[in-house]
Short mmCIF file of C-alpha atoms in Angstrom, two decimals:
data_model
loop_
_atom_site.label_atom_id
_atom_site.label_comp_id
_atom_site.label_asym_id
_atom_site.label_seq_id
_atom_site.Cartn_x
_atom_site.Cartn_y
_atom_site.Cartn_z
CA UNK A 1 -8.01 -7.17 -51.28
CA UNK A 2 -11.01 -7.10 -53.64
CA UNK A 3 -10.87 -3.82 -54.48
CA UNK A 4 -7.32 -3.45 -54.88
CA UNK A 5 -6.83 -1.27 -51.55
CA UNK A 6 -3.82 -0.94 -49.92
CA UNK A 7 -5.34 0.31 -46.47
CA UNK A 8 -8.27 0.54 -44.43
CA UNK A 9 -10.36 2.01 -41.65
CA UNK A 10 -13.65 0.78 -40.28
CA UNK A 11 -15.16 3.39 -37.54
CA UNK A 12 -18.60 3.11 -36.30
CA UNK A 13 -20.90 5.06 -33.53
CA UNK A 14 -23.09 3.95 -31.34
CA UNK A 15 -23.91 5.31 -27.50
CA UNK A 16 -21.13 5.37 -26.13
CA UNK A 17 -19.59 7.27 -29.01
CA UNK A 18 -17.45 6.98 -32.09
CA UNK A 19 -14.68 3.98 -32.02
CA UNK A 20 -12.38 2.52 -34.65
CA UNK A 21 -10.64 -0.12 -36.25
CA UNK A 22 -7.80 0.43 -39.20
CA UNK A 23 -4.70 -1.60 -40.83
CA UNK A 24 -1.70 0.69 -41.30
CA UNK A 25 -4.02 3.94 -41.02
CA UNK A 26 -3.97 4.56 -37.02
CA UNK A 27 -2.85 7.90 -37.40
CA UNK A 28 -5.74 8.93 -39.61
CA UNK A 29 -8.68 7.72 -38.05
CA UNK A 30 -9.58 10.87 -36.45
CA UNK A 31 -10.20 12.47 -40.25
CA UNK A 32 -12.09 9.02 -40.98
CA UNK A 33 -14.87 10.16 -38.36
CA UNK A 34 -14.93 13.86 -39.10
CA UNK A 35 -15.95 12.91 -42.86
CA UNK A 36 -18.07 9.62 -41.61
CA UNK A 37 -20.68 12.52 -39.39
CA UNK A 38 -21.15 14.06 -42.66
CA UNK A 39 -21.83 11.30 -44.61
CA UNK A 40 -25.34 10.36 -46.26
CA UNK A 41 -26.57 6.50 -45.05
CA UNK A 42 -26.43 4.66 -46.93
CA UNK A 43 -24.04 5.03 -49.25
CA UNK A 44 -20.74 3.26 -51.28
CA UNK A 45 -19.02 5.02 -53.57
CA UNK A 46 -15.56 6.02 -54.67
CA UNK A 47 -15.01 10.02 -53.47
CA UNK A 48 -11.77 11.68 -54.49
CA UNK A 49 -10.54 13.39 -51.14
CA UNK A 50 -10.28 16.82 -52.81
CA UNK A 51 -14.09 17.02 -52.30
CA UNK A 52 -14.29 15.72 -48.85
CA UNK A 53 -13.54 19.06 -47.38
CA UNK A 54 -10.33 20.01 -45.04
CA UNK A 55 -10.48 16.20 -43.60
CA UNK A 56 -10.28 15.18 -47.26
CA UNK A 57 -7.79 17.80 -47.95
CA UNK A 58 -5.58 16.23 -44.75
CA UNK A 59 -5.85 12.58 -46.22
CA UNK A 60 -4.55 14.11 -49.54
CA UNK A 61 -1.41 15.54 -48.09
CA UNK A 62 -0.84 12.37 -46.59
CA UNK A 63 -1.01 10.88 -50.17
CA UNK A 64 -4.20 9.25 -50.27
CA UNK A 65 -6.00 10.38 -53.92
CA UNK A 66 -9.54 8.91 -53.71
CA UNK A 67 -11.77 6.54 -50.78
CA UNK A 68 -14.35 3.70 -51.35
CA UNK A 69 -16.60 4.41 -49.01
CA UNK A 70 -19.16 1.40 -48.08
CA UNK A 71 -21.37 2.93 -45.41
CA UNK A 72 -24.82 1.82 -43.68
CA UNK A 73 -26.45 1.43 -39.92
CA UNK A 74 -28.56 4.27 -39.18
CA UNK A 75 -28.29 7.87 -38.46
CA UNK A 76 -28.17 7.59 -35.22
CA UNK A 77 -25.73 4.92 -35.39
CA UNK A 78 -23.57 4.63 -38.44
CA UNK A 79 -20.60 1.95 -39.76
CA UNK A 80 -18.36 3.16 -42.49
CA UNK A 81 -15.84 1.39 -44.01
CA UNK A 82 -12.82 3.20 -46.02
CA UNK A 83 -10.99 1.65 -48.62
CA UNK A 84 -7.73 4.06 -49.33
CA UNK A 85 -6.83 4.57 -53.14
CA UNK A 86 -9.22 2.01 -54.76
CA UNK A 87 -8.01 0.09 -57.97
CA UNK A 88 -10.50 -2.01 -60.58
CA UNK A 89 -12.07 -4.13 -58.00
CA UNK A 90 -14.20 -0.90 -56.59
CA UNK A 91 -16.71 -0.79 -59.61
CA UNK A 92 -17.63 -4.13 -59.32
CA UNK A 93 -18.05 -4.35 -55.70
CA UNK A 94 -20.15 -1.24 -56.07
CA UNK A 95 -22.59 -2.98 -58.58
CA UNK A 96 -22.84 -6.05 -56.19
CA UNK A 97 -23.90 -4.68 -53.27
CA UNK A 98 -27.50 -4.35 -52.40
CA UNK A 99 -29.34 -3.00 -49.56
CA UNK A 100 -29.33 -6.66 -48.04
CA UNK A 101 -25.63 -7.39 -48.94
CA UNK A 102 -24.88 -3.31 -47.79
CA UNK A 103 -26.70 -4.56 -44.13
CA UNK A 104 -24.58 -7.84 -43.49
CA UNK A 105 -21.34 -5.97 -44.95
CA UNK A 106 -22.20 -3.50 -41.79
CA UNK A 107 -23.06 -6.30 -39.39
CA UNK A 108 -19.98 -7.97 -40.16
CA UNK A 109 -17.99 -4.63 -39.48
CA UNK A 110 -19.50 -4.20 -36.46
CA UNK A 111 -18.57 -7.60 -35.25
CA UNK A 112 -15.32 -7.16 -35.87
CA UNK A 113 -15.56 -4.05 -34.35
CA UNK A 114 -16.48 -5.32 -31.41
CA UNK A 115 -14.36 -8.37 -31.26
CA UNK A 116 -11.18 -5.99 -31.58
CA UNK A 117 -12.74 -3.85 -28.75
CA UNK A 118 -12.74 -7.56 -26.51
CA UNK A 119 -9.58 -8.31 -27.41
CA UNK A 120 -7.87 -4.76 -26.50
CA UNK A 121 -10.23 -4.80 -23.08
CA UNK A 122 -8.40 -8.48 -22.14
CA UNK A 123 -4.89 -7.19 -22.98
CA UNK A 124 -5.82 -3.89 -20.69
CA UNK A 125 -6.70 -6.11 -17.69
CA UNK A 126 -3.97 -8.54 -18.31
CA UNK A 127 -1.50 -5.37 -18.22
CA UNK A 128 -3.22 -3.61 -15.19
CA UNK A 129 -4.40 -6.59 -12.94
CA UNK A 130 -0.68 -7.01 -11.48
CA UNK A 131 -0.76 -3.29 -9.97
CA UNK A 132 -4.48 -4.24 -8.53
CA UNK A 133 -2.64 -6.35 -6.30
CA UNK A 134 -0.53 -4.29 -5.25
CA UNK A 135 -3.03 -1.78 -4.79
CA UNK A 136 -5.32 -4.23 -2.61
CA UNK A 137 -2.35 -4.69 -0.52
CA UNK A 138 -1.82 -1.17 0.42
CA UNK A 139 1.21 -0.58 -1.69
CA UNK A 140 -0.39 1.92 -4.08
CA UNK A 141 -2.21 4.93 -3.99
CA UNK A 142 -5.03 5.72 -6.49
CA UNK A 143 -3.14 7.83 -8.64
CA UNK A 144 -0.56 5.48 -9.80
CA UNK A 145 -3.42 2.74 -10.01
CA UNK A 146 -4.77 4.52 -12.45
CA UNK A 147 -1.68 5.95 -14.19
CA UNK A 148 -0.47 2.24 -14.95
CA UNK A 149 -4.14 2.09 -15.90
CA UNK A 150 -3.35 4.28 -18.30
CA UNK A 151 -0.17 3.01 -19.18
CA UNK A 152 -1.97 -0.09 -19.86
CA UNK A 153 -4.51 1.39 -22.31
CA UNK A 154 -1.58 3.01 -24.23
CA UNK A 155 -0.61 6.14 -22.87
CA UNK A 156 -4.67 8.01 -22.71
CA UNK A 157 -4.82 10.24 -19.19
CA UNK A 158 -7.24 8.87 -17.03
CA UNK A 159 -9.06 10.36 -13.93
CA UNK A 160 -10.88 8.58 -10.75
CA UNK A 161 -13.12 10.72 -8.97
CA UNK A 162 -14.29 9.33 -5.37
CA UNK A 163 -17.02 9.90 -3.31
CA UNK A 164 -16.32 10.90 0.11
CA UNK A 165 -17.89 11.73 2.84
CA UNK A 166 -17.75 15.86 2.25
CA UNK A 167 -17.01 16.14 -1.46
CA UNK A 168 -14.98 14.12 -3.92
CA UNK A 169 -11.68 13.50 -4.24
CA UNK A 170 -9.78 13.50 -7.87
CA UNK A 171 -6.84 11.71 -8.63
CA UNK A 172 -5.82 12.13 -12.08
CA UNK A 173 -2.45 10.92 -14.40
CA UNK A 174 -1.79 11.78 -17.86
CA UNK A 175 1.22 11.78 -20.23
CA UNK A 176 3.24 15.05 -20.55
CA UNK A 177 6.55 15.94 -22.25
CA UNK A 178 8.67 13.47 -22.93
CA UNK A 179 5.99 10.89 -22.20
CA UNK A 180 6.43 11.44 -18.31
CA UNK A 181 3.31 10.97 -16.50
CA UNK A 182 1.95 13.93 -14.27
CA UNK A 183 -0.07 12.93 -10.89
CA UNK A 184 -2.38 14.91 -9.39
CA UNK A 185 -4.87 14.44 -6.20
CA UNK A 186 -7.57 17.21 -5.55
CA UNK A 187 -10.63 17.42 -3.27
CA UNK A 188 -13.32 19.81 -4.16
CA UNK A 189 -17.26 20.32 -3.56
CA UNK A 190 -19.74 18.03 -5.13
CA UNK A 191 -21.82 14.69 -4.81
CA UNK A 192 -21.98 11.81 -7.25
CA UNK A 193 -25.40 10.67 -8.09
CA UNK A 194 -24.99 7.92 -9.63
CA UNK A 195 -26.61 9.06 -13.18
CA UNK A 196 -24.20 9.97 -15.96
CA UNK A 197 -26.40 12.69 -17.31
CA UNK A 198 -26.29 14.19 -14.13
CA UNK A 199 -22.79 13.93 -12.62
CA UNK A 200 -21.53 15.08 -16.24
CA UNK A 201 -21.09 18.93 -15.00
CA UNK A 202 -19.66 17.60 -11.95
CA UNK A 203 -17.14 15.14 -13.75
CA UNK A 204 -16.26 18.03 -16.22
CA UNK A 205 -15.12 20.43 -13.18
CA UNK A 206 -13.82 17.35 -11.47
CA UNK A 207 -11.00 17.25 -14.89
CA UNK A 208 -10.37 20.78 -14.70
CA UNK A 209 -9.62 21.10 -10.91
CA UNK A 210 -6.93 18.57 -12.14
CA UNK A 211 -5.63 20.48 -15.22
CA UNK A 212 -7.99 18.83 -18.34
CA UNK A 213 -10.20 21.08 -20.28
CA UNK A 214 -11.34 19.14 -23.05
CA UNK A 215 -13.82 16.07 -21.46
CA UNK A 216 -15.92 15.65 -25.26
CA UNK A 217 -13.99 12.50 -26.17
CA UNK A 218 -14.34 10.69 -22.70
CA UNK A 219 -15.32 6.99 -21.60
CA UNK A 220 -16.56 6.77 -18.03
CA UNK A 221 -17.39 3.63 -16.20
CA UNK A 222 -18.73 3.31 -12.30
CA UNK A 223 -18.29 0.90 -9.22
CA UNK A 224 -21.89 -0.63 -8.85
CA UNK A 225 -22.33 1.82 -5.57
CA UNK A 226 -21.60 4.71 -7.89
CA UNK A 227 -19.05 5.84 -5.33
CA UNK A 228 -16.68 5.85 -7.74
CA UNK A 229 -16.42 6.75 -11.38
CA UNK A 230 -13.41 6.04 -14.02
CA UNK A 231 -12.76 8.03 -16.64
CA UNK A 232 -10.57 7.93 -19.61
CA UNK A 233 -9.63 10.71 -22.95
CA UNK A 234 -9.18 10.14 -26.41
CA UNK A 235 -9.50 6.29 -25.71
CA UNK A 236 -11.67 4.06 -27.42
CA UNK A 237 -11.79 1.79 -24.10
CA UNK A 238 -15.68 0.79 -24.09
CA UNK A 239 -17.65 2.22 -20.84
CA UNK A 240 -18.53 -1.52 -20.18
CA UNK A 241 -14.85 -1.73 -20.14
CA UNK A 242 -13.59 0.82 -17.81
CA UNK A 243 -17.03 -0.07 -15.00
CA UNK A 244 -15.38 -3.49 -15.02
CA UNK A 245 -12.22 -0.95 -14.07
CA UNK A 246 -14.03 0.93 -11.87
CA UNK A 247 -15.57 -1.97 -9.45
CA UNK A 248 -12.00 -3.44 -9.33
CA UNK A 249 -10.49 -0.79 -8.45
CA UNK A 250 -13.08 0.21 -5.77
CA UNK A 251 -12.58 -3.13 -4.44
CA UNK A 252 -8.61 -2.88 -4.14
CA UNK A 253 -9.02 0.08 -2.65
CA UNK A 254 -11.68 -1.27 0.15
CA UNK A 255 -9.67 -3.88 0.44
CA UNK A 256 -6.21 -1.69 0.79
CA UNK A 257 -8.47 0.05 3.74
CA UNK A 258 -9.10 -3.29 5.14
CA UNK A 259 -5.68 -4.45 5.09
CA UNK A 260 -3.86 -0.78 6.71
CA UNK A 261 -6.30 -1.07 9.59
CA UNK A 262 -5.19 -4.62 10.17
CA UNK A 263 -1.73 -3.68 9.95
CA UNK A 264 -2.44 -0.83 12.49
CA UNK A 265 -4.30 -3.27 14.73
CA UNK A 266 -1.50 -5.58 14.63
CA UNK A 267 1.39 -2.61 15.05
CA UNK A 268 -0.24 -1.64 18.02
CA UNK A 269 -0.83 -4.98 19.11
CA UNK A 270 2.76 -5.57 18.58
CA UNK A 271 3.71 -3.24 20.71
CA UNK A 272 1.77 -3.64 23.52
CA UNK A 273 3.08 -7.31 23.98
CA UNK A 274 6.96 -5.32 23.74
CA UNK A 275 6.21 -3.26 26.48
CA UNK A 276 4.84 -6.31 28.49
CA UNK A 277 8.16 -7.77 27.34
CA UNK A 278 10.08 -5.08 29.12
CA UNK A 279 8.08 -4.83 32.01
CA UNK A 280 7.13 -7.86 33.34
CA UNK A 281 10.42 -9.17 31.80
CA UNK A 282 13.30 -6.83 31.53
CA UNK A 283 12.08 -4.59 34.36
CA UNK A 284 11.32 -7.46 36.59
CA UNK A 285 14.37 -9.14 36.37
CA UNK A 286 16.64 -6.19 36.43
CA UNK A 287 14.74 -5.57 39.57
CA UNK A 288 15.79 -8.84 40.62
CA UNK A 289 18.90 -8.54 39.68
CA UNK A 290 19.79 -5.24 41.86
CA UNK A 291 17.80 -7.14 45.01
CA UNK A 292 20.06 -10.14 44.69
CA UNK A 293 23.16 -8.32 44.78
CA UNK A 294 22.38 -6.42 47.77
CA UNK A 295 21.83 -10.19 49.06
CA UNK A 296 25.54 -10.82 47.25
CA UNK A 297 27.01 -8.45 49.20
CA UNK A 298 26.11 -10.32 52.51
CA UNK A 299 27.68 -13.27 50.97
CA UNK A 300 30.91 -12.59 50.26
CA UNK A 301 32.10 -14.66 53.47
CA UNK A 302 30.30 -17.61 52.02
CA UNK A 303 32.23 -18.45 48.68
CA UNK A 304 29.78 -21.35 47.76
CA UNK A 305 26.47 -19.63 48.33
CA UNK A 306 27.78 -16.60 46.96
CA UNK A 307 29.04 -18.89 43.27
CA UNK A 308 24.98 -20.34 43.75
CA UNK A 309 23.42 -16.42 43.54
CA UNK A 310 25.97 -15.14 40.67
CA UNK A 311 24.73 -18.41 38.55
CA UNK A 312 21.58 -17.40 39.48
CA UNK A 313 22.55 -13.93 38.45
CA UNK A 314 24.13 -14.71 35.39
CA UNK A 315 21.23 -17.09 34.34
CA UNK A 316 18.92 -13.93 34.75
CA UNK A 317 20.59 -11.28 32.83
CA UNK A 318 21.11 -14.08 30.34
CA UNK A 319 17.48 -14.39 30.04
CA UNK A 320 16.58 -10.44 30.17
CA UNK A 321 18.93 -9.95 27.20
CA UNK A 322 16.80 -12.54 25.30
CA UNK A 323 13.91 -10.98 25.70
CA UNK A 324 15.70 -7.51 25.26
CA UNK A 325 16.88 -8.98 21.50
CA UNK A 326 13.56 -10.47 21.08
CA UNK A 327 12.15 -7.01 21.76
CA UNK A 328 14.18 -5.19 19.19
CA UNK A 329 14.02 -8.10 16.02
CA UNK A 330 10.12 -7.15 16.62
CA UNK A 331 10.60 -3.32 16.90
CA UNK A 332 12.89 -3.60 13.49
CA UNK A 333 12.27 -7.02 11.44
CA UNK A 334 15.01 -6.11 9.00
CA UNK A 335 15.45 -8.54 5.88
CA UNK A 336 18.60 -10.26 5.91
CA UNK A 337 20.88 -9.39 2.50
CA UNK A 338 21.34 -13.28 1.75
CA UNK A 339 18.74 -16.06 0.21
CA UNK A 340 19.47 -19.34 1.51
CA UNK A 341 16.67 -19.73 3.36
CA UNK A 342 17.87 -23.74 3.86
CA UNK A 343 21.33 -23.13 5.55
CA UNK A 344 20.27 -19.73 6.89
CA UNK A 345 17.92 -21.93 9.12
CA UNK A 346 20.43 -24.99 10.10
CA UNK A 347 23.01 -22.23 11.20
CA UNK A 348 20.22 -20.46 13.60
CA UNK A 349 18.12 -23.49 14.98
CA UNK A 350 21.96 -24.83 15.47
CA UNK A 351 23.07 -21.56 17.65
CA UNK A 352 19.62 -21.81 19.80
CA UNK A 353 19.41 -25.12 20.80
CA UNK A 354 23.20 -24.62 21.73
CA UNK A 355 22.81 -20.98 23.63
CA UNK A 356 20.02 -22.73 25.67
CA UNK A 357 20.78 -26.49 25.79
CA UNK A 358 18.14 -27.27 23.86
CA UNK A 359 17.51 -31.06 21.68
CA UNK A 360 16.32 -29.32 18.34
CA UNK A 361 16.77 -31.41 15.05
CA UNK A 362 16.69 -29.62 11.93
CA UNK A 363 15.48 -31.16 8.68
CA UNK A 364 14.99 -30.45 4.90
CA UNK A 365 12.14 -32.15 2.25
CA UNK A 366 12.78 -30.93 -1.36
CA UNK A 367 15.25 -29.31 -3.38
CA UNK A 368 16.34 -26.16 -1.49
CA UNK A 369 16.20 -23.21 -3.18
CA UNK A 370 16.73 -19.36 -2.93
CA UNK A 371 14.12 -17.30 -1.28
CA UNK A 372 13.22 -13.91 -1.32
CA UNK A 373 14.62 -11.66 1.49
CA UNK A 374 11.09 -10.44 2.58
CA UNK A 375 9.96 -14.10 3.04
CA UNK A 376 12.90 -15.14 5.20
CA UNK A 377 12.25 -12.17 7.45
CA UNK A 378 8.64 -13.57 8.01
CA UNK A 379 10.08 -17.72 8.34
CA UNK A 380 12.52 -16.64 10.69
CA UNK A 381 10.28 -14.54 12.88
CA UNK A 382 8.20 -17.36 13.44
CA UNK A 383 10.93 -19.71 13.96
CA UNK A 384 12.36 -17.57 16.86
CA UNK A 385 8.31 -16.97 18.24
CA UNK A 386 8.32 -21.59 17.94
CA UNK A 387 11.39 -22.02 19.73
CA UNK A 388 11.07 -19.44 22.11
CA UNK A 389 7.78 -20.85 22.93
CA UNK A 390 9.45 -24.54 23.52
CA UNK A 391 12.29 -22.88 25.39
CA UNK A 392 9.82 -20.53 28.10
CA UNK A 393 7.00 -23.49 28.65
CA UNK A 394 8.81 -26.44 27.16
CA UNK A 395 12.68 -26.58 27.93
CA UNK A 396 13.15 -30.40 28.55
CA UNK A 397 11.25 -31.21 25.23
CA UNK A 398 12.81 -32.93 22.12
CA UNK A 399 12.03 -30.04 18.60
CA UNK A 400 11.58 -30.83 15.30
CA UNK A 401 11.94 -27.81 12.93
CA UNK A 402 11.03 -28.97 9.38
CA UNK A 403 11.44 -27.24 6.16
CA UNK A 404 9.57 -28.26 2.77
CA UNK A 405 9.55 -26.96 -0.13
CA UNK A 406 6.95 -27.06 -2.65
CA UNK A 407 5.88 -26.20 -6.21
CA UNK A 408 6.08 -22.57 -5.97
CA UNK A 409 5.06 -22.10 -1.45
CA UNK A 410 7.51 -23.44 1.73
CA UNK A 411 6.22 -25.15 4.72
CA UNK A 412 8.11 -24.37 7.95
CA UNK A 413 6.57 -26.52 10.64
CA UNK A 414 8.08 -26.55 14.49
CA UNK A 415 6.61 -29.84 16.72
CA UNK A 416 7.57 -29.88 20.34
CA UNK A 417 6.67 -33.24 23.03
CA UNK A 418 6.40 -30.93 25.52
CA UNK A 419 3.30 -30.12 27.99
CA UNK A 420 1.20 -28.75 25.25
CA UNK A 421 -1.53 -26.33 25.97
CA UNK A 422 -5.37 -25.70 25.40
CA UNK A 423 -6.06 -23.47 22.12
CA UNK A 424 -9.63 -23.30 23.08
CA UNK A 425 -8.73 -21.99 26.72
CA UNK A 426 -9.06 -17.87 25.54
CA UNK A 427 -8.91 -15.96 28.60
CA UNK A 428 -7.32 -18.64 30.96
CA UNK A 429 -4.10 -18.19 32.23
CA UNK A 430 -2.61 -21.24 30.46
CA UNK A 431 -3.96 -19.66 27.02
CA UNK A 432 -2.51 -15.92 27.85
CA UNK A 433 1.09 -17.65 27.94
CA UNK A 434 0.73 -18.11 24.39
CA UNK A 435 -0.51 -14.78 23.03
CA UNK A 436 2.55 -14.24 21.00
CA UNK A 437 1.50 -16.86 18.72
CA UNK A 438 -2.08 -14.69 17.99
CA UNK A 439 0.81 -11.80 16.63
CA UNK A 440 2.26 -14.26 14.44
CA UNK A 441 -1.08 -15.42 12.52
CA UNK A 442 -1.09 -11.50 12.28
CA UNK A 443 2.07 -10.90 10.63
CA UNK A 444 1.89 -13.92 8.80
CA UNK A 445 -1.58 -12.85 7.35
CA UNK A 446 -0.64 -9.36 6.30
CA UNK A 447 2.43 -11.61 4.39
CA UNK A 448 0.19 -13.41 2.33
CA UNK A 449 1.04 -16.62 4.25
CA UNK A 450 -1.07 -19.21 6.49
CA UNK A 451 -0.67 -19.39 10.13
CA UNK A 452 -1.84 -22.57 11.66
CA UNK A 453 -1.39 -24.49 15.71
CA UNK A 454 -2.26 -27.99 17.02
CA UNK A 455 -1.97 -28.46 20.55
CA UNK A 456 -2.95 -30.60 23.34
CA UNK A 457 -2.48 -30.31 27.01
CA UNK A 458 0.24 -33.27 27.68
CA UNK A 459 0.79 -33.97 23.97
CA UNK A 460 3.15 -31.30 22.94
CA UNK A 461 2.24 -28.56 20.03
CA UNK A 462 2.93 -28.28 16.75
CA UNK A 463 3.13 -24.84 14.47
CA UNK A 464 3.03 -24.31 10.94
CA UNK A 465 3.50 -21.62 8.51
CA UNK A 466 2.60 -22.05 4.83
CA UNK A 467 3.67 -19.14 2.22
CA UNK A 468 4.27 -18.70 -1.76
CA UNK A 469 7.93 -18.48 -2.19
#
């Protein structure tokens, strides 16, 4: 405002290369730097943009006539500061500064320089953090971590190259036509070594197995192992910036590893119990079943004993076909198309107890309120695992099923009087009764939710789940 300038544009280089800072001049900054490396230090003066050369020219065609130019660091590392179109206030400015007041005019640019930089590095994280999660959990790849990365950081293309064991892998997304972003995943020979001077031919073949030829104007930042290095064009994300990137991501994906071998465990897990289901269950009884009514057959003369054995029978298949439906809920845990969780719950606990003559009361703390499909999926899975539990080892006993809901979570908890059991027992018979419960912590782990049990032999059992809803 002092000297009458209607714009500026403050650029400044240091190791990590040139970055800057304008008001309503974005679009010319790169002509700012191409006259700042030619520059004297120090120096301020007022240059008409005729004699700056074709940058100059460039500004003049965009209608700027003349630049105070206020320049000083060293160099090696420069600050400049242009003033577009200076009016009376240049002169005077120019006979008041000093070397001394020329060195804290710089210091002061570079602070705000820097500050800017902090700023733009918060609102990049803020942007990107919610696809981390995601990411952590599995649900994206690399590429489109870093495309939203990019996305984030306003649109620059941005690779991640990974160690692996035999070579690296390069994932890569950048903006094309009609600002549609352009994956692309490649594996080729090579070893990271953890120095940037020496992985620089190796990150510069990594870009063009991916489609990028020009690599001068990139940022990179590593995950403290080096296994993995970010790397971002025409961006003036700091590298202290994008290894902050780099670890997280690393992380997410370790942590995305973590979480698909659990899930495998857990599938396979899951369906080792469902063939137990149908063999010792299913098999067995329909076994039973065809035994029984080679018995029936004999019976036909003896109306009452023969009504006893069809009970029997009917009582069996009854039972078979439970397990049978439990079998294929677990096989394919479809989410229902409706919300209410609350009346969703009365209407099934309701049906149970009354399929299988069961005392289950039903209860609701809190204001009830709609609930994700996915979540109702995981409450009612563990629902049917409680009261299928109290109805195979606990029949007689009186049920409490109790939802809460909280501030932002539910609490689903099932308490039983019944018999109880040892949780400490492991490989004892009593304890192997009750492995279905260790697939439900699983499940309800790989949710996001918390899985807990309380039981004591002769003082009935209580379950409860725990998830953000």
């Amino acid at each position: 405002e002092q000297v009458g300038s209607r714009d500026w544009s403050l650029v400044a280089r240091d190791e990590e290369g040139w970055r800057a800072l304008a008001r309503g001049s974005s679009p010319k900054q790169e002509l700012y730097v191409a006259i700042a490396e030619s520059l004297p230090i120090p120096t301020v003066s007022v240059i008409g943009t005729d004699e700056l050369g074709d940058p100059g020219a460039r500004l003049g065609a965009t209608g700027v006539k003349s630049v105070l130019v206020v320049a000083g660091g060293t160099e090696t590392e420069p600050c400049v500061t242009f003033f577009e179109d200076p009016r009376q206030g240049a002169g005077e400015l120019i006979e008041r500064l000093d070397r001394d007041s020329l060195e804290r005019l710089v210091s002061i640019a570079r602070d705000a320089l820097e500050f800017e930089q902090r700023v733009k590095g918060i609102e990049v994280l803020r942007r990107w953090l919610p696809a981390v999660d995601e990411l952590s959990r599995g649900e994206l790849d690399d590429a489109t971590g870093i495309e939203l990365l990019g996305a984030a950081a306003g649109g620059s293309p941005v690779m991640a190259v990974r160690q692996l064991r035999k070579g690296i892998r390069v994932s890569s997304a950048a903006r094309g036509s009609g600002k549609k972003w352009r994956q692309k995943v490649k594996e080729v020979e090579g070893e990271l070594s953890g120095s940037a001077a020496s992985d620089a031919a190796l990150l510069a073949e990594a870009a063009i197995s991916v489609g990028i030829t020009d690599t001068r104007t990139w940022a990179t930042g590593r995950s403290p192992d080096g296994m993995l290095v970010l790397a971002t064009e025409g961006s003036d994300l700091p590298s202290s910036l994008l290894d902050v990137c780099a670890t997280i991501l690393a992380f997410a994906s370790e942590r995305s590893a973590d979480s698909s071998a659990t899930r495998n465990n857990a599938m396979l897990q899951e369906r080792a119990r469902i063939a137990s289901v149908m063999h010792e269950g299913i098999t067995q009884v329909l076994t039973n079943v065809a035994i029984q009514m080679e018995v029936l057959d004999e019976l036909l003369t003896e109306p009452e004993a023969a009504r006893k054995m069809l009970a029997s029978l009917r009582q069996a298949v009854l039972e078979a076909l439970d397990s049978l439906r439990g079998a294929i809920l677990e096989l394919n845990p479809t989410a229902p198309e409706w919300t209410d969780l609350a009346g969703g719950l009365d209407r099934f606990t309701s049906d149970f107890a009354a399929q299988w003559g069961m005392d289950v009361a039903y209860s609701i703390d809190g204001e009830a309120r709609d609930v994700d499909a996915e979540i109702i999926a995981v409450v009612f899975g563990f629902v049917q695992e409680a009261l299928t539990n109290v109805r195979k080892h606990a029949a007689s006993a009186h049920t409490e099923v109790k939802l809460a809901f909280e501030d932002g979570s539910i609490e689903i908890t099932v308490t039983d009087n019944g018999p109880g059991f040892d949780t400490e027992a492991g490989d004892e018979p009593e304890f192997r009764l009750h492995q279905g419960l260790g697939l439900t912590r699983s499940r309800i782990n790989l949710a996001g939710g918390r899985f807990t049990v309380a039981s004591t032999p002769g003082k009935g059992t209580t379950l409860k789940l725990e998830i953000g809803a």
